[in-house]
Each structure stands twice: as C-alpha cells, then as structure tokens.
Amino acid sequence: MTNVVLLGPPGAGKGTIAARVAAELDLLHLSTGDVLRDEVARGTELGQLAQGFMERGELVPDHVMLAMVRERVNGREGVLLDGFPRTLAQAEGLARFLPVHAVVYLAVRKDEVVRRLGSRRVCPSCGAVYNLVTQPPEVPGRCDRCGGGLIQRADDAPDVVARRYEVYERDSRPLVEHYARQGKLITVDGARPPDVVASDVIEALRP
Ligand code: AP5
C-alpha cells in the first residue's frame, strides 16, 4: 500500500483534493487540521492545548503532533496525510513509524490562496467545505449535505491568514525541497478547478 503526503500552503485545496483522492484510491484520509478542530470542539485536553496555537495561526508543537498522528496511524498502511508533516522535525519523526512513498505538492500562489480563504465557508456539523465563489452551497448559508448552518473558520480572518502563510513559508515550505531530494516529490498545479487537480493527482499516484 502507498502512503502519501499532501503538501501546500494554507488554502491550496489540500482538504478538497484529499477527500476525492482518498475515496478513489481507497486511502485513509488523515487531516491533522480536522482532527485538531474536532478535539477543540469536544474540549479535550489536546483540544485545549491546541486551541490557542490554531487561533493565532501558529503550529501546534511537534511532539504533540507526532504523538497524535502516530496514535491514529497505529500501524496502518495506505494513508493520505493532509497537513502533516509541516516541519522538518515532523518529517523526520514520521519517517520513524511510517514510510512515505509519494509527496504531492499543490502549487498555488499566495494571492490565490488568500482569495480562496476569504470566501471559504465550512459546516461545523459535518465538516463539509464550500467556497462562496467557486463551490457555493445550493441554499445560501446552509450545508448541502446535512442542512447545518455554514460559518467562516476563525483562522480565516485576514490577519490570521497572513500569519499562517508566513509560518508556512518559514516552517513548511522547506519540506518541498526535503522530499524533492528524496525523489518523492510530485508537483501539481493547484490553480485549476478541483476536478482537474484531483484527476491529475490520482493519475500520478495510481500504481
Ligand atoms: P489546517 O486545517 O491543516 O489548515 P491549512 O493547512 O492552513 O489548510 P486549510 O485547511 O486552510 O486549506 P486546504 O489546503 O485544506 O484548502 P481547502 O481544501 O479547505 O490546519 C489548521 C491549523 O491546525 C494550523 O494553522 C495549525 O495551527 C494546526 N495544525 C494542523 N496541522 C498541524 C501540524 N502538522 N503541525 C502543527 N500544527 C498543525 O480549500 C480552501 C478553499 O478553496 C475552500 O473554500 C475550497 O472550496 C476552495 N478550493 C479548493 N480547491 C480549489 C480549486 N482547485 N479551485 C478553486 N477553489 C478551490
């Protein structure tokens, strides 16, 4: 089985593409952002620890993230990691418990991701993701899937988006070079419609 890492700046479309690729290739989709948001919503110890970092657009400490991912991977193969690793220390820690076979880098420019995050809306009940410009819900403000009320993520406020992008450039972008040196990097132009991006990723990963 293939283990895949999905890299890219905030708003590159990692979650959108990962859901489609995981369904098509029968991979376990593990989004660290989604796991953390669930922990925050349930008020767990991990959620309480992570909340402040997330609200500020900072990264949750590496040792916390490594323990969280290791527990969820739990010896499984065929994993699609979305939003992890995000630092070189996380990449090195991951290599100790899960072999990474391919790394997909969704390349999208800063002005485009800022535009996308400003118009993203999410359903806090079922986790569905929309975009007021490119993927609007059928009924304004309501989730197509479960009928829940849509909200804007608190970390999609413009000042937090700016900080998340800075943190990405400083801590996560070096992973592109890290995995390129290992011969695992597949770069995909993420600035095209989601269906086109997803089918390119699926083609690149298909055995
Ligand atoms: P996380 O939730 O992972 O945030 P992120 O990486 O910043 O990514 P996003 O979820 O914002 O965007 P995305 O790339 O998934 O894009 P999406 O598909 O939604 O992490 C949140 C926080 O948790 C972090 O800031 C940190 O604090 C913490 N955290 C998480 N992982 C961590 C780790 N490993 N270490 C430490 N801390 C961690 O799409 C965005 C929008 O664009 C949507 O509206 C969508 O509809 C639209 N869209 C998507 N694709 C396209 C397309 N091709 N064309 C047009 N519109 C599109």
Short mmCIF file of C-alpha atoms and ligand atoms in Angstrom, two decimals:
data_model
loop_
_atom_site.label_atom_id
_atom_site.label_comp_id
_atom_site.label_asym_id
_atom_site.label_seq_id
_atom_site.Cartn_x
_atom_site.Cartn_y
_atom_site.Cartn_z
CA MET A 1 0.00 0.00 0.00
CA THR A 2 1.09 3.54 -0.71
CA ASN A 3 1.44 6.22 1.95
CA VAL A 4 1.08 9.73 0.56
CA VAL A 5 1.77 13.20 1.98
CA LEU A 6 -0.13 16.19 0.61
CA LEU A 7 1.81 19.46 0.89
CA GLY A 8 0.83 23.01 0.03
CA PRO A 9 0.14 26.43 1.50
CA PRO A 10 -2.99 27.17 3.55
CA GLY A 11 -5.94 27.22 1.16
CA ALA A 12 -4.13 25.30 -1.60
CA GLY A 13 -7.04 22.85 -1.67
CA LYS A 14 -5.44 20.02 0.32
CA GLY A 15 -8.66 19.02 2.09
CA THR A 16 -10.78 19.33 -1.06
CA ILE A 17 -8.40 17.23 -3.16
CA ALA A 18 -7.56 14.73 -0.39
CA ALA A 19 -11.20 13.72 0.06
CA ARG A 20 -11.51 12.85 -3.64
CA VAL A 21 -8.13 11.13 -3.94
CA ALA A 22 -8.64 9.05 -0.78
CA ALA A 23 -12.06 7.87 -1.99
CA GLU A 24 -10.74 6.96 -5.45
CA LEU A 25 -7.57 5.20 -4.29
CA ASP A 26 -9.05 3.73 -1.11
CA LEU A 27 -6.66 5.52 1.24
CA LEU A 28 -7.25 6.57 4.85
CA HIS A 29 -7.56 10.39 4.78
CA LEU A 30 -5.94 11.84 7.89
CA SER A 31 -6.26 15.63 8.12
CA THR A 32 -4.44 16.93 11.19
CA GLY A 33 -6.38 20.21 10.98
CA ASP A 34 -9.71 18.32 11.07
CA VAL A 35 -8.56 16.11 13.95
CA LEU A 36 -7.47 19.16 15.95
CA ARG A 37 -10.73 21.05 15.25
CA ASP A 38 -12.66 18.01 16.47
CA GLU A 39 -10.55 17.88 19.66
CA VAL A 40 -11.16 21.61 20.23
CA ALA A 41 -14.93 21.18 19.68
CA ARG A 42 -15.03 18.34 22.22
CA GLY A 43 -12.95 20.31 24.73
CA THR A 44 -10.41 17.51 25.21
CA GLU A 45 -7.02 18.05 26.82
CA LEU A 46 -5.41 18.03 23.37
CA GLY A 47 -8.03 20.46 22.08
CA GLN A 48 -7.42 22.86 24.95
CA LEU A 49 -3.69 22.70 24.30
CA ALA A 50 -4.06 23.24 20.53
CA GLN A 51 -6.73 25.94 20.51
CA GLY A 52 -4.53 28.96 21.21
CA PHE A 53 -1.94 27.97 18.61
CA MET A 54 -4.66 27.47 15.99
CA GLU A 55 -6.40 30.77 16.74
CA ARG A 56 -3.11 32.62 16.30
CA GLY A 57 -2.19 30.76 13.10
CA GLU A 58 0.82 29.15 14.78
CA LEU A 59 1.82 25.49 14.66
CA VAL A 60 0.95 23.10 17.46
CA PRO A 61 4.26 21.78 18.93
CA ASP A 62 5.94 18.95 17.01
CA HIS A 63 5.95 16.38 19.82
CA VAL A 64 2.19 16.81 20.30
CA MET A 65 1.52 16.39 16.57
CA LEU A 66 3.80 13.38 16.22
CA ALA A 67 2.11 11.58 19.12
CA MET A 68 -1.32 12.41 17.69
CA VAL A 69 -0.53 11.13 14.19
CA ARG A 70 1.32 8.07 15.41
CA GLU A 71 -1.68 7.05 17.52
CA ARG A 72 -4.07 7.44 14.59
CA VAL A 73 -1.87 5.69 12.03
CA ASN A 74 -1.36 2.86 14.52
CA GLY A 75 0.49 0.55 12.13
CA ARG A 76 -1.88 1.09 9.18
CA GLU A 77 -0.69 1.40 5.58
CA GLY A 78 -2.41 3.23 2.74
CA VAL A 79 -2.59 6.60 4.49
CA LEU A 80 -3.11 10.02 2.89
CA LEU A 81 -1.69 12.66 5.22
CA ASP A 82 -3.22 16.12 4.75
CA GLY A 83 -1.49 18.91 6.68
CA PHE A 84 1.21 16.70 8.16
CA PRO A 85 4.18 16.85 8.29
CA ARG A 86 4.56 20.62 8.48
CA THR A 87 8.12 20.91 9.81
CA LEU A 88 11.36 19.06 9.15
CA ALA A 89 11.20 17.65 12.69
CA GLN A 90 7.74 16.23 11.96
CA ALA A 91 9.01 14.72 8.67
CA GLU A 92 11.93 13.08 10.46
CA GLY A 93 9.66 11.79 13.23
CA LEU A 94 7.14 10.45 10.72
CA ALA A 95 9.83 8.52 8.86
CA ARG A 96 10.44 6.54 12.05
CA PHE A 97 6.96 5.00 12.08
CA LEU A 98 5.52 5.32 8.53
CA PRO A 99 7.34 5.01 5.20
CA VAL A 100 6.34 7.84 2.84
CA HIS A 101 6.17 6.67 -0.77
CA ALA A 102 4.98 9.83 -2.54
CA VAL A 103 4.58 13.52 -1.73
CA VAL A 104 2.14 15.64 -3.72
CA TYR A 105 2.83 19.36 -3.64
CA LEU A 106 -0.16 21.51 -4.64
CA ALA A 107 1.41 24.66 -6.06
CA VAL A 108 -0.83 27.74 -5.68
CA ARG A 109 0.25 31.40 -5.49
CA LYS A 110 -0.25 33.49 -2.38
CA ASP A 111 -2.80 35.90 -3.92
CA GLU A 112 -4.98 32.95 -4.97
CA VAL A 113 -4.91 31.23 -1.54
CA VAL A 114 -5.73 34.48 0.24
CA ARG A 115 -8.69 34.96 -2.11
CA ARG A 116 -9.89 31.37 -1.54
CA LEU A 117 -9.67 31.53 2.26
CA GLY A 118 -11.58 34.83 2.35
CA SER A 119 -14.53 33.14 0.63
CA ARG A 120 -14.34 29.70 2.30
CA ARG A 121 -17.31 28.60 4.42
CA VAL A 122 -17.47 25.37 6.40
CA CYS A 123 -20.14 23.28 8.07
CA PRO A 124 -19.25 22.79 11.75
CA SER A 125 -21.69 19.85 11.98
CA CYS A 126 -20.38 17.57 9.22
CA GLY A 127 -17.12 19.25 8.13
CA ALA A 128 -18.15 19.96 4.50
CA VAL A 129 -16.18 22.77 2.85
CA TYR A 130 -17.62 25.37 0.44
CA ASN A 131 -16.46 28.43 -1.37
CA LEU A 132 -18.78 31.37 -2.00
CA VAL A 133 -17.14 31.95 -5.39
CA THR A 134 -16.13 28.53 -6.72
CA GLN A 135 -18.21 25.97 -4.76
CA PRO A 136 -21.26 27.72 -3.29
CA PRO A 137 -23.92 25.75 -1.38
CA GLU A 138 -27.28 25.26 -3.13
CA VAL A 139 -29.11 27.24 -0.42
CA PRO A 140 -27.08 30.25 0.79
CA GLY A 141 -25.69 29.70 4.28
CA ARG A 142 -26.88 26.05 4.51
CA CYS A 143 -24.90 22.85 4.14
CA ASP A 144 -25.98 20.73 1.12
CA ARG A 145 -25.04 17.55 2.95
CA CYS A 146 -26.64 17.97 6.39
CA GLY A 147 -28.55 21.28 6.32
CA GLY A 148 -26.36 22.77 9.08
CA GLY A 149 -25.58 26.50 9.19
CA LEU A 150 -22.31 27.45 7.47
CA ILE A 151 -19.66 29.52 9.24
CA GLN A 152 -16.33 31.14 8.48
CA ARG A 153 -13.37 29.47 10.24
CA ALA A 154 -11.96 31.81 12.91
CA ASP A 155 -8.46 31.31 11.46
CA ASP A 156 -9.68 32.52 8.05
CA ALA A 157 -9.72 36.12 9.39
CA PRO A 158 -7.31 38.16 7.21
CA ASP A 159 -4.69 38.78 9.92
CA VAL A 160 -4.57 35.08 10.87
CA VAL A 161 -4.37 34.02 7.21
CA ALA A 162 -1.37 36.34 6.81
CA ARG A 163 0.32 34.74 9.84
CA ARG A 164 -0.47 31.18 8.66
CA TYR A 165 1.13 31.98 5.31
CA GLU A 166 4.28 33.35 6.99
CA VAL A 167 4.51 30.23 9.16
CA TYR A 168 4.04 28.06 6.07
CA GLU A 169 6.88 29.86 4.24
CA ARG A 170 9.22 29.59 7.22
CA ASP A 171 8.48 26.09 8.54
CA SER A 172 6.67 24.03 5.92
CA ARG A 173 7.95 25.15 2.53
CA PRO A 174 11.41 23.63 3.20
CA LEU A 175 9.66 20.24 3.08
CA VAL A 176 9.21 20.66 -0.68
CA GLU A 177 12.99 20.61 -1.14
CA HIS A 178 13.39 17.92 1.55
CA TYR A 179 11.14 15.48 -0.30
CA ALA A 180 12.44 16.53 -3.74
CA ARG A 181 15.92 15.46 -2.59
CA GLN A 182 14.47 12.06 -1.70
CA GLY A 183 12.98 11.75 -5.23
CA LYS A 184 9.42 11.56 -3.85
CA LEU A 185 8.00 14.92 -4.92
CA ILE A 186 5.16 15.23 -7.44
CA THR A 187 4.31 18.87 -8.16
CA VAL A 188 0.76 19.57 -9.35
CA ASP A 189 -0.61 22.93 -10.47
CA GLY A 190 -3.34 23.54 -7.87
CA ALA A 191 -4.66 26.71 -9.50
CA ARG A 192 -7.12 24.82 -11.73
CA PRO A 193 -10.65 23.55 -10.99
CA PRO A 194 -10.78 20.89 -8.22
CA ASP A 195 -11.85 18.06 -10.57
CA VAL A 196 -8.90 18.68 -12.86
CA VAL A 197 -6.43 18.90 -9.97
CA ALA A 198 -7.83 15.74 -8.34
CA SER A 199 -7.68 13.68 -11.52
CA ASP A 200 -4.06 14.73 -12.12
CA VAL A 201 -3.15 13.68 -8.58
CA ILE A 202 -4.98 10.35 -8.94
CA GLU A 203 -3.23 9.64 -12.26
CA ALA A 204 0.17 10.45 -10.74
CA LEU A 205 -0.44 8.14 -7.77
CA ARG A 206 -2.16 5.24 -9.49
CA PRO A 207 0.06 2.16 -9.34
P1 AP5 B 1 -5.31 23.02 8.55
O1 AP5 B 1 -6.75 22.85 8.71
O2 AP5 B 1 -4.48 21.89 8.05
O3 AP5 B 1 -5.08 24.35 7.69
P2 AP5 B 1 -4.19 24.64 6.38
O4 AP5 B 1 -3.05 23.75 6.08
O5 AP5 B 1 -3.85 26.06 6.57
O6 AP5 B 1 -5.11 24.29 5.26
P3 AP5 B 1 -6.56 24.74 5.05
O7 AP5 B 1 -7.49 23.75 5.73
O8 AP5 B 1 -6.77 26.18 5.41
O9 AP5 B 1 -6.68 24.68 3.47
P4 AP5 B 1 -6.67 23.49 2.44
O10 AP5 B 1 -5.38 23.48 1.71
O11 AP5 B 1 -7.13 22.20 3.06
O12 AP5 B 1 -7.76 24.04 1.43
P5 AP5 B 1 -9.31 23.68 1.26
O13 AP5 B 1 -9.45 22.37 0.54
O14 AP5 B 1 -10.09 23.88 2.50
O15 AP5 B 1 -4.64 23.46 9.95
C1 AP5 B 1 -5.24 24.43 10.78
C2 AP5 B 1 -4.34 24.69 11.98
O16 AP5 B 1 -4.15 23.47 12.73
C3 AP5 B 1 -2.91 25.16 11.66
O17 AP5 B 1 -2.85 26.56 11.44
C4 AP5 B 1 -2.15 24.71 12.93
O18 AP5 B 1 -2.39 25.59 14.00
C5 AP5 B 1 -2.81 23.38 13.25
N1 AP5 B 1 -2.12 22.26 12.61
C6 AP5 B 1 -2.64 21.41 11.66
N2 AP5 B 1 -1.72 20.50 11.29
C7 AP5 B 1 -0.59 20.77 12.01
C8 AP5 B 1 0.70 20.20 12.04
N3 AP5 B 1 1.04 19.16 11.26
N4 AP5 B 1 1.61 20.74 12.88
C9 AP5 B 1 1.30 21.75 13.69
N5 AP5 B 1 0.09 22.37 13.70
C10 AP5 B 1 -0.86 21.88 12.86
O19 AP5 B 1 -9.71 24.83 0.20
C11 AP5 B 1 -9.69 26.20 0.58
C12 AP5 B 1 -10.84 26.92 -0.13
O20 AP5 B 1 -10.60 26.94 -1.54
C13 AP5 B 1 -12.22 26.25 0.04
O21 AP5 B 1 -13.20 27.27 0.08
C14 AP5 B 1 -12.38 25.40 -1.25
O22 AP5 B 1 -13.74 25.24 -1.60
C15 AP5 B 1 -11.62 26.23 -2.26
N6 AP5 B 1 -10.92 25.43 -3.26
C16 AP5 B 1 -10.24 24.27 -3.05
N7 AP5 B 1 -9.66 23.84 -4.19
C17 AP5 B 1 -9.96 24.78 -5.14
C18 AP5 B 1 -9.64 24.90 -6.53
N8 AP5 B 1 -8.88 23.97 -7.16
N9 AP5 B 1 -10.09 25.99 -7.19
C19 AP5 B 1 -10.85 26.93 -6.56
N10 AP5 B 1 -11.22 26.86 -5.25
C20 AP5 B 1 -10.76 25.79 -4.55
#
